[in-house]
Coordinates of C-alpha atoms in Angstrom, one line a residue:
M1 CA 97.5 143.7 48.4
T2 CA 99.5 144.6 45.4
F3 CA 103.2 144.6 44.6
P4 CA 105.6 146.1 42.0
G5 CA 103.9 146.8 38.7
N6 CA 100.5 146.8 40.4
I7 CA 100.1 143.0 39.7
P8 CA 98.2 141.2 42.5
R9 CA 100.0 138.7 44.7
L10 CA 100.0 135.4 42.7
S11 CA 100.3 131.7 43.3
I12 CA 102.8 130.6 40.8
A13 CA 103.7 126.9 39.9
L14 CA 107.2 126.4 38.3
V15 CA 107.5 122.9 36.7
S16 CA 111.0 121.5 36.4
E17 CA 110.8 117.8 36.0
H18 CA 114.6 116.8 36.2
A19 CA 116.2 119.9 37.5
S20 CA 115.3 120.3 41.2
P21 CA 116.3 123.5 43.0
L22 CA 117.5 121.3 45.8
A23 CA 120.0 119.3 43.8
V24 CA 123.7 119.4 44.4
L25 CA 125.2 121.1 41.5
G26 CA 127.9 119.3 39.5
G27 CA 126.1 116.0 39.5
V28 CA 124.6 114.2 36.6
D29 CA 122.0 116.5 35.0
A30 CA 122.4 119.2 37.6
G31 CA 123.5 122.6 36.4
G32 CA 122.3 125.9 35.1
Q33 CA 118.6 125.1 35.0
N34 CA 118.6 124.0 38.7
V35 CA 120.1 127.5 39.6
H36 CA 117.8 129.4 37.3
V37 CA 114.6 127.8 38.9
A38 CA 115.9 128.1 42.4
R39 CA 116.8 131.9 42.0
L40 CA 113.8 132.8 39.9
A41 CA 111.6 131.3 42.6
G42 CA 113.3 133.1 45.3
A43 CA 113.3 136.5 43.4
L44 CA 109.5 136.0 42.6
A45 CA 108.9 135.3 46.3
D46 CA 110.8 138.5 47.1
R47 CA 108.2 140.3 45.0
G48 CA 105.4 139.0 47.1
H49 CA 104.4 136.0 45.2
R50 CA 103.8 132.4 46.5
V51 CA 105.8 129.9 44.5
T52 CA 105.6 126.1 44.4
V53 CA 108.3 124.2 42.4
Y54 CA 107.2 120.8 41.1
T55 CA 110.1 118.4 40.4
R56 CA 110.2 114.6 40.0
R57 CA 110.8 112.5 43.1
D58 CA 114.2 110.8 42.3
S59 CA 114.8 109.2 45.7
A60 CA 112.7 107.2 48.0
D61 CA 114.0 109.3 51.0
L62 CA 112.7 112.5 49.8
P63 CA 109.8 114.2 51.7
E64 CA 106.6 115.2 49.8
E65 CA 107.5 118.8 50.2
V66 CA 110.4 121.0 51.3
V67 CA 110.4 124.6 52.2
L68 CA 113.2 126.0 50.0
R69 CA 113.0 129.5 51.6
P70 CA 110.1 131.8 52.7
G71 CA 107.6 132.0 50.0
V72 CA 109.0 129.0 48.0
L73 CA 107.9 125.3 48.5
V74 CA 109.4 122.4 46.6
R75 CA 106.9 119.4 45.9
H76 CA 108.2 116.1 44.8
V77 CA 106.1 114.5 42.2
P78 CA 105.9 110.6 42.1
A79 CA 106.3 109.9 38.4
G80 CA 108.5 107.0 37.6
P81 CA 110.8 105.1 39.9
P82 CA 112.0 107.0 43.0
R83 CA 115.6 107.1 41.9
H84 CA 117.9 108.9 39.6
V85 CA 116.9 108.4 35.9
P86 CA 119.0 110.2 33.2
K87 CA 116.9 113.1 31.8
D88 CA 116.9 111.7 28.2
A89 CA 115.1 108.6 29.6
L90 CA 112.3 110.5 31.5
L91 CA 109.9 111.0 28.7
P92 CA 107.8 107.7 29.4
Y93 CA 106.9 109.2 32.9
M94 CA 105.7 112.6 31.7
P95 CA 102.0 111.5 31.4
A96 CA 102.2 110.3 35.0
F97 CA 103.8 113.6 35.9
G98 CA 101.1 115.4 34.2
N99 CA 98.4 113.4 36.0
C100 CA 99.9 114.2 39.3
L101 CA 100.0 118.0 38.6
A102 CA 96.4 117.9 37.5
A103 CA 95.3 116.0 40.6
Q104 CA 97.1 118.6 42.9
W105 CA 95.9 121.6 41.0
R106 CA 92.2 120.4 41.2
V107 CA 92.5 120.7 44.9
R108 CA 94.3 124.1 44.8
A109 CA 94.9 125.7 41.4
P110 CA 97.9 128.1 40.8
D111 CA 97.1 131.4 39.1
L112 CA 99.8 130.7 36.5
V113 CA 102.0 127.7 35.6
H114 CA 105.6 128.3 34.2
S115 CA 107.4 125.1 32.9
H116 CA 111.0 124.7 32.3
F117 CA 112.5 122.4 29.7
W118 CA 110.6 120.6 27.0
M119 CA 109.5 117.5 29.1
S120 CA 108.2 119.7 31.9
G121 CA 106.3 121.6 29.1
L122 CA 104.6 118.4 28.1
A123 CA 103.5 117.4 31.5
A124 CA 102.3 121.0 32.4
L125 CA 100.6 121.4 29.0
Q126 CA 98.6 118.2 29.7
A127 CA 97.4 119.4 33.2
C128 CA 96.8 123.0 32.1
R129 CA 94.6 122.0 29.1
E130 CA 92.6 119.8 31.5
L131 CA 92.0 122.5 34.0
G132 CA 92.1 125.6 31.8
L133 CA 95.2 127.1 33.5
P134 CA 97.5 129.7 31.8
L135 CA 100.9 128.4 30.9
A136 CA 104.2 130.1 30.2
H137 CA 107.2 128.1 29.0
T138 CA 111.0 128.3 29.0
Y139 CA 113.0 125.8 26.9
H140 CA 116.4 126.4 28.4
A141 CA 117.7 124.4 25.4
L142 CA 116.3 123.3 22.0
G143 CA 116.5 120.0 20.4
T144 CA 117.0 121.5 17.0
V145 CA 120.2 123.1 18.1
K146 CA 121.4 120.1 19.9
R147 CA 120.8 117.8 17.0
R148 CA 122.5 120.1 14.5
H149 CA 125.6 120.3 16.5
Q150 CA 125.8 116.7 18.0
G151 CA 124.4 114.7 15.1
D152 CA 124.3 110.9 16.0
A153 CA 125.8 111.7 19.5
D154 CA 122.5 113.4 20.5
T155 CA 120.8 111.1 23.0
S156 CA 117.6 113.1 23.2
P157 CA 114.3 111.1 22.2
R158 CA 113.7 111.3 18.6
S159 CA 110.2 113.0 19.3
R160 CA 111.8 115.9 21.1
V161 CA 111.7 118.6 18.3
G162 CA 108.0 117.7 17.6
S163 CA 107.2 117.9 21.2
E164 CA 108.9 121.3 21.5
I165 CA 106.7 122.6 18.7
E166 CA 103.7 121.2 20.6
V167 CA 104.6 122.9 23.7
G168 CA 105.3 126.1 21.9
E169 CA 102.0 126.2 20.0
G170 CA 100.0 125.1 23.1
C171 CA 101.4 127.4 25.8
D172 CA 100.2 131.0 26.3
R173 CA 103.7 132.4 26.1
V174 CA 107.2 131.3 25.5
V175 CA 109.8 133.0 27.6
A176 CA 113.2 132.8 25.6
T177 CA 116.4 133.6 27.2
C178 CA 118.0 135.2 24.2
R179 CA 117.5 136.7 20.8
D180 CA 119.3 133.7 19.1
E181 CA 116.6 131.4 20.6
V182 CA 113.9 133.6 19.2
A183 CA 115.3 133.1 15.7
E184 CA 115.4 129.3 16.3
L185 CA 111.9 129.2 17.4
T186 CA 110.8 131.2 14.4
R187 CA 112.5 128.6 12.2
M188 CA 110.4 125.9 14.2
G189 CA 107.2 127.8 13.3
I190 CA 106.7 129.4 16.6
G191 CA 106.4 133.1 15.6
D192 CA 108.2 135.9 17.6
S193 CA 104.8 137.5 18.3
K194 CA 104.3 134.7 20.9
V195 CA 107.8 135.0 22.4
S196 CA 109.1 137.2 25.1
V197 CA 112.8 137.4 26.0
V198 CA 114.0 137.4 29.6
P199 CA 117.5 136.5 30.2
C200 CA 119.1 134.3 32.9
G201 CA 120.4 136.0 35.8
V202 CA 123.4 136.2 38.1
D203 CA 123.9 136.8 41.8
T204 CA 125.6 140.2 41.9
D205 CA 126.1 140.2 45.6
R206 CA 128.2 136.9 45.4
F207 CA 129.8 137.4 42.1
T208 CA 131.6 140.8 42.6
P209 CA 135.1 142.3 42.0
E210 CA 135.5 142.7 45.7
G211 CA 136.8 139.7 47.7
P212 CA 139.7 137.2 47.6
A213 CA 141.2 135.8 44.4
A214 CA 142.5 132.3 44.0
D215 CA 146.1 131.9 44.3
H216 CA 147.5 129.9 41.4
G217 CA 151.2 130.4 42.2
T218 CA 152.1 132.1 38.9
H219 CA 152.9 135.6 37.8
H220 CA 152.2 134.7 34.2
P221 CA 148.9 135.8 32.4
L222 CA 146.2 133.5 33.6
L223 CA 143.4 132.2 31.4
L224 CA 140.5 130.4 32.8
Q225 CA 137.9 128.1 31.3
L226 CA 135.0 127.1 33.7
G227 CA 132.3 124.6 33.2
R228 CA 131.3 121.1 32.4
L229 CA 134.0 119.0 30.6
V230 CA 132.2 118.0 27.5
P231 CA 133.4 118.5 24.0
R232 CA 130.9 121.2 22.9
K233 CA 132.3 123.5 25.6
G234 CA 135.4 124.0 23.5
A235 CA 138.3 123.3 25.9
E236 CA 140.2 121.8 23.0
V237 CA 140.0 125.2 21.3
S238 CA 141.4 126.9 24.4
V239 CA 144.4 124.4 24.6
A240 CA 145.1 125.0 21.0
A241 CA 145.0 128.8 21.3
L242 CA 147.5 128.5 24.3
A243 CA 150.2 127.5 21.7
R244 CA 149.8 131.0 20.3
L245 CA 150.1 132.7 23.6
P246 CA 153.6 131.6 24.9
E247 CA 153.5 133.6 28.2
A248 CA 150.1 132.5 29.4
R249 CA 148.8 129.7 31.6
L250 CA 145.5 128.0 31.3
V251 CA 143.3 126.7 34.1
I252 CA 140.5 124.4 33.0
A253 CA 138.1 124.1 36.0
G254 CA 135.2 121.6 36.0
G255 CA 134.6 117.9 35.5
P256 CA 134.9 115.2 38.1
P257 CA 136.5 115.6 41.5
A258 CA 140.3 116.2 41.4
G259 CA 141.0 112.7 42.6
E260 CA 139.1 111.2 39.6
L261 CA 140.7 113.3 36.8
D262 CA 143.1 110.6 35.7
R263 CA 140.1 108.2 34.9
D264 CA 138.0 110.9 33.0
P265 CA 138.0 110.2 29.3
E266 CA 137.6 114.0 28.3
V267 CA 140.5 114.9 30.6
R268 CA 142.7 112.3 29.1
R269 CA 141.8 113.5 25.6
L270 CA 142.5 117.1 26.5
R271 CA 145.8 116.2 28.1
E272 CA 146.8 114.4 24.8
V273 CA 145.8 117.5 22.8
A274 CA 148.0 119.7 25.2
R275 CA 151.0 117.3 24.8
N276 CA 150.6 117.4 21.0
A277 CA 150.5 121.2 21.0
G278 CA 153.6 121.4 23.3
V279 CA 151.6 123.2 26.1
A280 CA 151.0 120.4 28.6
D281 CA 153.2 122.2 31.2
R282 CA 151.1 125.3 31.0
V283 CA 147.6 123.6 31.3
T284 CA 146.1 122.9 34.8
F285 CA 143.0 120.8 35.4
T286 CA 141.4 121.4 38.7
G287 CA 138.5 119.1 38.5
G288 CA 135.1 120.2 39.8
V289 CA 135.1 123.4 41.9
P290 CA 132.8 123.9 44.9
C291 CA 130.2 126.7 44.2
E292 CA 131.6 128.8 47.1
D293 CA 135.1 128.9 45.3
V294 CA 133.9 130.0 41.9
P295 CA 134.0 133.8 42.4
A296 CA 137.6 133.7 43.7
L297 CA 138.7 131.6 40.7
L298 CA 137.1 134.2 38.4
R299 CA 138.7 137.1 40.1
A300 CA 142.1 135.5 39.7
A301 CA 141.9 135.3 36.0
D302 CA 143.2 137.8 33.5
V303 CA 140.7 136.7 30.9
V304 CA 137.9 134.0 31.1
L305 CA 137.4 131.8 27.9
C306 CA 134.0 130.7 26.9
P307 CA 134.7 129.0 23.5
A308 CA 131.6 126.7 23.2
D309 CA 130.5 125.3 19.8
Y310 CA 127.0 126.4 21.0
E311 CA 125.5 127.8 24.1
P312 CA 121.8 128.1 24.7
F313 CA 122.4 131.0 27.1
G314 CA 125.8 130.7 28.9
I315 CA 126.0 131.7 32.6
V316 CA 129.9 131.7 33.0
P317 CA 130.3 135.0 30.9
L318 CA 127.8 136.7 33.3
E319 CA 129.6 135.4 36.4
A320 CA 133.0 136.6 35.0
M321 CA 131.6 139.9 34.0
A322 CA 130.0 140.4 37.4
C323 CA 133.5 139.7 38.9
G324 CA 135.0 142.4 36.7
T325 CA 136.9 140.0 34.5
P326 CA 136.9 140.3 30.7
V327 CA 135.6 137.6 28.5
V328 CA 136.5 136.2 25.2
A329 CA 133.5 134.0 24.0
T330 CA 132.2 132.5 20.8
A331 CA 129.6 134.5 19.0
V332 CA 126.9 131.9 19.6
G333 CA 123.6 131.7 21.5
G334 CA 123.1 133.8 24.5
Q335 CA 126.8 135.0 24.3
L336 CA 125.8 137.3 21.5
D337 CA 123.5 139.2 23.9
T338 CA 125.6 139.2 27.1
V339 CA 129.2 139.9 25.9
A340 CA 128.8 143.3 24.4
E341 CA 131.9 143.9 22.4
P342 CA 134.3 145.7 22.5
D343 CA 133.3 147.2 25.8
C344 CA 132.9 144.0 27.9
G345 CA 135.1 141.5 26.0
R346 CA 135.4 140.0 22.6
L347 CA 133.4 137.6 20.4
V348 CA 135.1 135.2 18.1
P349 CA 133.9 132.4 15.7
P350 CA 133.6 129.0 17.2
R351 CA 136.3 126.2 16.7
D352 CA 138.8 128.9 15.7
P353 CA 141.9 128.7 17.9
A354 CA 143.7 131.5 16.0
A355 CA 140.8 133.9 16.4
L356 CA 140.7 133.1 20.1
A357 CA 144.4 133.6 20.6
H358 CA 144.3 136.9 18.7
A359 CA 141.5 138.4 20.8
V360 CA 143.0 137.1 24.1
G361 CA 146.5 138.4 23.0
E362 CA 145.2 141.9 22.5
L363 CA 143.7 142.1 25.9
L364 CA 146.7 140.5 27.7
L365 CA 148.9 143.2 26.1
D366 CA 146.9 146.2 27.4
H367 CA 146.2 146.2 31.2
E368 CA 144.1 149.4 30.9
R369 CA 141.9 147.8 28.3
R370 CA 141.4 144.7 30.4
A371 CA 140.5 146.9 33.4
A372 CA 138.0 148.9 31.3
C373 CA 136.4 145.8 30.0
G374 CA 136.0 144.3 33.5
A375 CA 134.4 147.5 34.7
A376 CA 132.0 147.7 31.8
G377 CA 131.0 144.1 32.2
R378 CA 130.2 144.7 35.9
R379 CA 128.1 147.7 35.0
R380 CA 126.3 145.7 32.3
V381 CA 125.5 142.9 34.7
L382 CA 124.2 145.3 37.2
A383 CA 122.0 147.0 34.7
R384 CA 120.4 143.9 33.1
Y385 CA 121.1 140.6 34.7
G386 CA 120.5 140.8 38.4
W387 CA 117.8 138.4 39.6
D388 CA 115.6 141.4 40.7
Q389 CA 115.5 142.5 37.0
V390 CA 114.9 138.9 35.8
A391 CA 112.1 138.5 38.1
A392 CA 110.6 141.8 37.0
G393 CA 110.8 140.8 33.5
T394 CA 109.3 137.5 34.2
E395 CA 106.5 139.1 36.2
A396 CA 105.8 141.3 33.2
V397 CA 105.4 138.2 31.0
Y398 CA 102.9 136.8 33.6
R399 CA 101.0 140.1 33.6
G400 CA 100.6 139.9 29.9
V401 CA 99.5 136.2 30.0
L402 CA 96.9 137.0 32.6
S403 CA 95.6 140.4 31.3
P404 CA 93.0 138.9 28.9
R405 CA 91.8 136.6 31.6
P406 CA 89.6 137.3 34.6
A407 CA 91.3 139.0 37.5
V408 CA 93.4 136.6 39.6
T409 CA 92.6 135.9 43.3
E410 CA 95.0 137.3 45.8
V411 CA 96.7 134.7 47.9
A412 CA 95.7 134.8 51.5

């Protein structure tokens, strides 16, 4: 039996050592990669493939395997203590993780392995070399970029960049999420002839212009910044830009639960920035937002701000565009690909409050332009970033990896 693109039904192993598709989002080390792995697995299953996700057992209570949905199985790999370990401390357990993968794959080998994040790549490469299995790899974030921007604050193992090069050279194909990542990989010595670009995706049925919008109790222009409250996301830039937009209000959504905001160091720092800028009365911190409430929040905004210092891909611009809301984002990482200006929004330099305010101000002054940006953003997402397109693109990469090899065996 064959499926779209005449590729036989495959048994696919997705390896995601710290980012389980079962994790509750918003927790420590739980974010975009978890969503990506879960949705990619589901979309590949929709195309007829059988997918198993291998992730580290981080609780003694977890069963050996869990059915995520029809066609997708999650297997918990016993590597390291069965409790949460920060991802930057997981490297010592990757040889054991790789040994477990090899042991399971000796019994029933997948047709292809696709690892996610550099440590997953190390474990998967170890097992694939031992068993002669084909390997595709997605980094999700690169140590070179993190080190460049965070300097001494980077908590990654010092061996990370070298290990990323080892994985890139050892795998059969690198699946990058944007063109900027391809350029970074080239500087690392991983030539673009070995790299395919398949972007991250967004749920276009859930993130849509139709539906309720959150009520913020104001008739003033509403700006929204959504995401983790860490300095690199640029909320300080949004607050500083607000001082140049006297009629606007800013909602900063993300971080700890609302009841814990007063104790959060980043919230306290940003509140001080707002007081010093004279805009404290126009900034609202919501705390963490349940996933089901995010679309309504995006629909309520006049403009969504994504002013990160750097962004390996950036899913919030896609979610906003899918909801028909224009975006002003920094010209970094994946945002260079997703936010097509001027049609879908605006791109500005990072750490530049004046440029951010100018771009936002132009959109706020012209309702028709905002509406046109929102509509164009929705069209762009539907054309390029739905999970069905992402799965088809990923499947095409798999086909390329497998083509020089003997024909794969169809799954019973």
